[in-house]
Coordinates of C-alpha atoms and ligand atoms in Angstrom, one line a residue:
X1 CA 118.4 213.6 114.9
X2 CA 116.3 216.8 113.5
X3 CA 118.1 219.7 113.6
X4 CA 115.3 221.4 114.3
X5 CA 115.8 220.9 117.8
X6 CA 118.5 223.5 117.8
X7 CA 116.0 225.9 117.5
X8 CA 114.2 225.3 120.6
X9 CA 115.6 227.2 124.1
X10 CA 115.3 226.2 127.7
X11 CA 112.1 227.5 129.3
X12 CA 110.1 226.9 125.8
X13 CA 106.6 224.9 126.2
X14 CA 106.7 221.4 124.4
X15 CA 103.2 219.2 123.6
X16 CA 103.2 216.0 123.1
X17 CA 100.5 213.6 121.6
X18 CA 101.0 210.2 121.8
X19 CA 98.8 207.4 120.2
X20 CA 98.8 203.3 120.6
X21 CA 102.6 203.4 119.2
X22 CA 103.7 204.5 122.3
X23 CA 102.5 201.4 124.1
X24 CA 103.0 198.6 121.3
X25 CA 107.0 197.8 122.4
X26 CA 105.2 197.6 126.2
X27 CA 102.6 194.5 124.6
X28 CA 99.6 196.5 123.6
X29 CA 98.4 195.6 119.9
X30 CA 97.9 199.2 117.9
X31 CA 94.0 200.0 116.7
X32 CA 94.7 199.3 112.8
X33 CA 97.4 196.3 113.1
X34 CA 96.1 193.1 112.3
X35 CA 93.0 194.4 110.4
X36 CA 91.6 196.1 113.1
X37 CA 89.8 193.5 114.3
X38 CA 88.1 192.1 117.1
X39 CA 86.9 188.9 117.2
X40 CA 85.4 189.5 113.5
X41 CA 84.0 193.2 114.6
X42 CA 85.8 196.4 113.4
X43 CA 87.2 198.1 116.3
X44 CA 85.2 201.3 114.9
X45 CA 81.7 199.2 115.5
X46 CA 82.4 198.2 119.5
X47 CA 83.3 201.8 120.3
X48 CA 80.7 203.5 119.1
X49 CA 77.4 204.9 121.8
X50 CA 75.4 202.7 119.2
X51 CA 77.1 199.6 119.6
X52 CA 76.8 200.2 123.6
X53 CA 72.6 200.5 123.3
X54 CA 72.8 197.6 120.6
X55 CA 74.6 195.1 122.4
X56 CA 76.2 196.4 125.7
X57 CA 77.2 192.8 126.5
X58 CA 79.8 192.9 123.6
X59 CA 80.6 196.3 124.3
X60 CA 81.5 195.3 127.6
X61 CA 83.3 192.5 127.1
X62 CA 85.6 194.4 124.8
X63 CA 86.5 196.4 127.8
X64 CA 86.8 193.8 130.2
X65 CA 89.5 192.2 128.1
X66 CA 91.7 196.1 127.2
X67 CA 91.3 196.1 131.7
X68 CA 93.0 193.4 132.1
X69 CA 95.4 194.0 128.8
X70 CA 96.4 197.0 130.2
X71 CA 97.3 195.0 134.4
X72 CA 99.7 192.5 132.2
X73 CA 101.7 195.1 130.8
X74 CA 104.6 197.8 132.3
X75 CA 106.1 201.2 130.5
X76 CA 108.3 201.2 128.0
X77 CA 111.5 203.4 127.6
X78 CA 109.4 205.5 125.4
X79 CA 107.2 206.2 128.3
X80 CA 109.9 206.6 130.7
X81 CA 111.7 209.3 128.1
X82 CA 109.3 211.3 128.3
X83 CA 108.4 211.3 131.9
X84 CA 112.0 212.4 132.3
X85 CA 111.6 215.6 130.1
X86 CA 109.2 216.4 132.2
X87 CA 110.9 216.4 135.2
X88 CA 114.4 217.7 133.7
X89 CA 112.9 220.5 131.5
X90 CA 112.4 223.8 132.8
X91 CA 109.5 224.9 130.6
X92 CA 105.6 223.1 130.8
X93 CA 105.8 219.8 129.1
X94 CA 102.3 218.5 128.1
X95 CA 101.3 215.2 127.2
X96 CA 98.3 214.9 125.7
X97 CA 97.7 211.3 124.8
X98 CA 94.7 209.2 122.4
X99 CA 95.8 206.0 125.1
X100 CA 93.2 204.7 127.4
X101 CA 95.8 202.8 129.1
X102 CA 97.5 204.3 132.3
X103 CA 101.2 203.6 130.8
X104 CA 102.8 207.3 131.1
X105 CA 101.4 207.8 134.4
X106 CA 103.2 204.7 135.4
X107 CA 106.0 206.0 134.4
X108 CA 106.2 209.0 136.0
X109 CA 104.2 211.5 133.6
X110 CA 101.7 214.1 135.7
X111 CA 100.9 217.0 133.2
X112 CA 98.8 214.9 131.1
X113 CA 95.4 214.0 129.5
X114 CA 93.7 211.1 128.5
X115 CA 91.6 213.0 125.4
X116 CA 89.8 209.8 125.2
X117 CA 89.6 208.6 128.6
X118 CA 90.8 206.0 130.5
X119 CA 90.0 202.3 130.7
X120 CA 90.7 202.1 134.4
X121 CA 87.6 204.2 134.7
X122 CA 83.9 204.1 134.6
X123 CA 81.0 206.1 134.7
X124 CA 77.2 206.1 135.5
X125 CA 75.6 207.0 133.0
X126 CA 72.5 207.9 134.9
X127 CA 74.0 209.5 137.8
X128 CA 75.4 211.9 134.7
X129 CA 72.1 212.5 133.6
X130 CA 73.3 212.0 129.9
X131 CA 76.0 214.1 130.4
X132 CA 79.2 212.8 128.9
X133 CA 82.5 215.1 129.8
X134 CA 85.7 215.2 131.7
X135 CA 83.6 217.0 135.2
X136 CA 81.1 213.6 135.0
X137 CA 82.3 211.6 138.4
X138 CA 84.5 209.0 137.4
X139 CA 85.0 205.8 139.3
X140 CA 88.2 203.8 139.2
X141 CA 87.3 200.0 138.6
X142 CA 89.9 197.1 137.5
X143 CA 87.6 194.2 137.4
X144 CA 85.2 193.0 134.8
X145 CA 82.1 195.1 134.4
X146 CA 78.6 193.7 133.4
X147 CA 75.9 194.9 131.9
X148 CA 73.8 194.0 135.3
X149 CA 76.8 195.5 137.6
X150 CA 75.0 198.1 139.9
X151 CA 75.9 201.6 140.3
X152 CA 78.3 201.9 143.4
X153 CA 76.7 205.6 143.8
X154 CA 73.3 205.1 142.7
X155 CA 72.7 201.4 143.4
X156 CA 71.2 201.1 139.6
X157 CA 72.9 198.7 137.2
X158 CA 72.7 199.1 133.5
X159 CA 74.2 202.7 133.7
X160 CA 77.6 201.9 134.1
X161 CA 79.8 202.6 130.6
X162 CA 83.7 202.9 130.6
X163 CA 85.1 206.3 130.7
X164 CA 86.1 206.0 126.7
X165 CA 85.3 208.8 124.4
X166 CA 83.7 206.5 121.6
X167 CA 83.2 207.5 118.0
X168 CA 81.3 210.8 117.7
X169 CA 81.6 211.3 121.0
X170 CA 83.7 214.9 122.5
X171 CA 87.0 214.5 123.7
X172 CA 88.1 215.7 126.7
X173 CA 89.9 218.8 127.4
X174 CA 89.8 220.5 123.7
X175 CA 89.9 223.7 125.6
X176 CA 92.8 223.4 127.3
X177 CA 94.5 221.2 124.1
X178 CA 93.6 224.1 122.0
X179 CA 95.0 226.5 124.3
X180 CA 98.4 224.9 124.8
X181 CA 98.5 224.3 120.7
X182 CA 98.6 227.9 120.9
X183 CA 101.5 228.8 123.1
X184 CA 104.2 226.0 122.4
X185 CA 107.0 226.2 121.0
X186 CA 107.6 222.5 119.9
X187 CA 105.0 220.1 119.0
X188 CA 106.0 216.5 119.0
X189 CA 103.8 213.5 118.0
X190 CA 104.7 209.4 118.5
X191 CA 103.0 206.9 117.6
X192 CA 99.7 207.6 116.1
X193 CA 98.4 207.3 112.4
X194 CA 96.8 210.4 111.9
X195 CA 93.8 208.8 110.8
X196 CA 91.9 210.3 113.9
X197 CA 90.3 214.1 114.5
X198 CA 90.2 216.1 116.0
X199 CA 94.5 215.0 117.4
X200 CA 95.2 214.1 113.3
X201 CA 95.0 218.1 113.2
X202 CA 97.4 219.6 116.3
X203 CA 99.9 219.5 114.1
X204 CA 98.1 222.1 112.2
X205 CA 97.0 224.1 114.9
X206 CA 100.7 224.1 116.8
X207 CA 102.1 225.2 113.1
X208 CA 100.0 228.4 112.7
X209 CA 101.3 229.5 115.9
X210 CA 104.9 228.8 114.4
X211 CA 105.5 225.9 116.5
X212 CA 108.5 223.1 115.3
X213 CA 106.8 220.3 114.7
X214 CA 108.0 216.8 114.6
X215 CA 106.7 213.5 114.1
X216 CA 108.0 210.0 115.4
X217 CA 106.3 206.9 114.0
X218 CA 107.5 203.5 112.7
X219 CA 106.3 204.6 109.0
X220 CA 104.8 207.9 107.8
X221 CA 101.2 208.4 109.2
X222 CA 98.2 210.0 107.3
X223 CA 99.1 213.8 107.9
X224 CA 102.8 213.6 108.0
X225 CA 103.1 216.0 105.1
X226 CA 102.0 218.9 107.7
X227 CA 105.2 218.2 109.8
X228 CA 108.9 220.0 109.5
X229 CA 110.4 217.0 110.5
X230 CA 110.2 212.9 110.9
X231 CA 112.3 210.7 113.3
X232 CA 111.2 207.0 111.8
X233 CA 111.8 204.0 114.3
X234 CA 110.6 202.4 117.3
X235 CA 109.5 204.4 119.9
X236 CA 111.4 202.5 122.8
X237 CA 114.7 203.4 120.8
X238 CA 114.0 206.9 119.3
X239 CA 112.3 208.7 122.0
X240 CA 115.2 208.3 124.6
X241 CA 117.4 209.8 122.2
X242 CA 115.0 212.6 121.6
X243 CA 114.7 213.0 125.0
X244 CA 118.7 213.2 125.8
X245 CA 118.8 215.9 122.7
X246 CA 116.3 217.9 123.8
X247 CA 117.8 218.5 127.6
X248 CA 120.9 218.5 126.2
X249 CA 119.7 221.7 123.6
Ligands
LIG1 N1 107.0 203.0 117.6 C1 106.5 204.1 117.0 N2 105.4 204.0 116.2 C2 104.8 202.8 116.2 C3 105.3 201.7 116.9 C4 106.5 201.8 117.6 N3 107.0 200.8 118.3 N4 104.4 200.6 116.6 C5 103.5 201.1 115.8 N5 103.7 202.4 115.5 C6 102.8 203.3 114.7 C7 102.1 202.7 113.6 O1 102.9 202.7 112.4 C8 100.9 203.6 113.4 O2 101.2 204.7 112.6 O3 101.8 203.8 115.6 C9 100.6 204.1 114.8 C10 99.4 203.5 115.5 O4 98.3 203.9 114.8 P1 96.8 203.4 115.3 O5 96.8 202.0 115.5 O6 95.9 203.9 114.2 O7 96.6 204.1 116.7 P2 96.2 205.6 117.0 O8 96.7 206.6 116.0 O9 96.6 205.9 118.4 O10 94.6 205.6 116.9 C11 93.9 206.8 117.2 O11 91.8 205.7 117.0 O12 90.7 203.7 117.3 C12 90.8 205.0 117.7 O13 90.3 206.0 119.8 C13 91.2 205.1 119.2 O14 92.8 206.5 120.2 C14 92.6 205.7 119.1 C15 92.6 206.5 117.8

């Protein structure tokens, strides 16, 4: 376990980002394994606002089948680790995650953001006004949605999109990221590649603010050069152990 972690004191802020590594031990296949495929389509071309106005019926689809993905599955003991920490820790623990799935807040997590939105949510795109940010009204939906679905609020259909922040599309809460990048004291990431900005660069931001910075992932992601320190395993067995050190420190 990094010894790192000696440096950090009770009371100190920790962020965490987690990515689809978090969630594979729970069931949930990871963007980039297996090709990143679906069904013959790069992932990168169904989540994209031009795939949604060229064929919203695939789009959708896509969706309906991550929805009901995400009902089959439970949190893992990485999820649960960290939900604990939370709780047990007596400075701000922050988990910012790239998931659309609702796994840490299963688990107990509250101090948290979905930078790229949830899948258990939808939008109207045209009670929005084009607008496309985490103040739009969100509705929370668990059933298939179709192209001809009506608006709940509006009674339109063909406005309703999932609440996921697609390729060139903002992510949500960069302010409030950015701002906790800035003040903590330990910056921890699980589970993601790296292959994905604006998250690939925390660990650059939490580093100029002479953050620790540590990385947990199942093989070395694309940016783990910029880290102090690597804890390489399974999430379900590594991050309970982190965990343990970390209140333990
Ligand atoms: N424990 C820890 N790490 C794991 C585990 C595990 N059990 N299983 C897989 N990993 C690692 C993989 O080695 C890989 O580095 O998790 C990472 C998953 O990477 P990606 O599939 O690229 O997922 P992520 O980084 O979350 O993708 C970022 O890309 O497609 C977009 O918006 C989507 O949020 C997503 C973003």
């Amino acid at each position: 376990m990094s010894a790192l972690l000696n440096q950090i004191k009770a009371g100190q802020s920790i962020v965490i980002l987690t990515g689809a590594g978090i969630s594979a031990e729970s069931g949930l296949a990871t963007f980039r394994a297996s090709d990143g495929l679906w069904e013959n389509h790069r992932v990168e071309d169904v989540a994209t606002p031009e795939a949604f106005d060229r064929d919203p019926d695939l789009v959708q689809k896509f969706y309906n089948l991550r929805r009901k993905g995400v009902k089959d599955v439970i949190p893992n003991p990485a999820h649960e680790a960290l939900a604990k920490l939370e709780k047990h820790w007596d400075g701000e623990v922050l988990i910012v995650t790239q998931n659309i799935d609702d796994l840490h807040e299963r688990a107990g997590s509250k101090n948290l953001i979905h930078m790229h939105g949830e899948v258990l949510k939808i939008f109207c795109t045209k009670c929005a006004g084009g607008e496309m940010n985490e103040h739009v009204k969100k509705i929370e939906w668990h059933d298939d949605l179709f192209t001809n679905t009506p608006c709940p609020s509006c009674g339109e259909s063909g406005g309703l999109r999932p609440d996921i922040v697609w390729f060139g599309e903002m992510p949500y809460e960069m302010d409030r990221i950015y701002n906790a990048l800035a003040q903590c004291d330990l910056f921890i990431s699980i589970g993601t590649s790296g292959n994905v900005y604006p998250a690939a660069g925390f660990v650059q931001h939490a580093q100029m603010n002479g953050s620790v910075t540590l990385e947990c992932n199942l093989e070395p992601s694309n940016v783990s050069g910029a880290f102090h320190d690597h804890i390489t395993g399974p999430a379900g067995q590594t991050i309970p152990e982190l965990v343990n050190k970390i209140l333990t420190s």
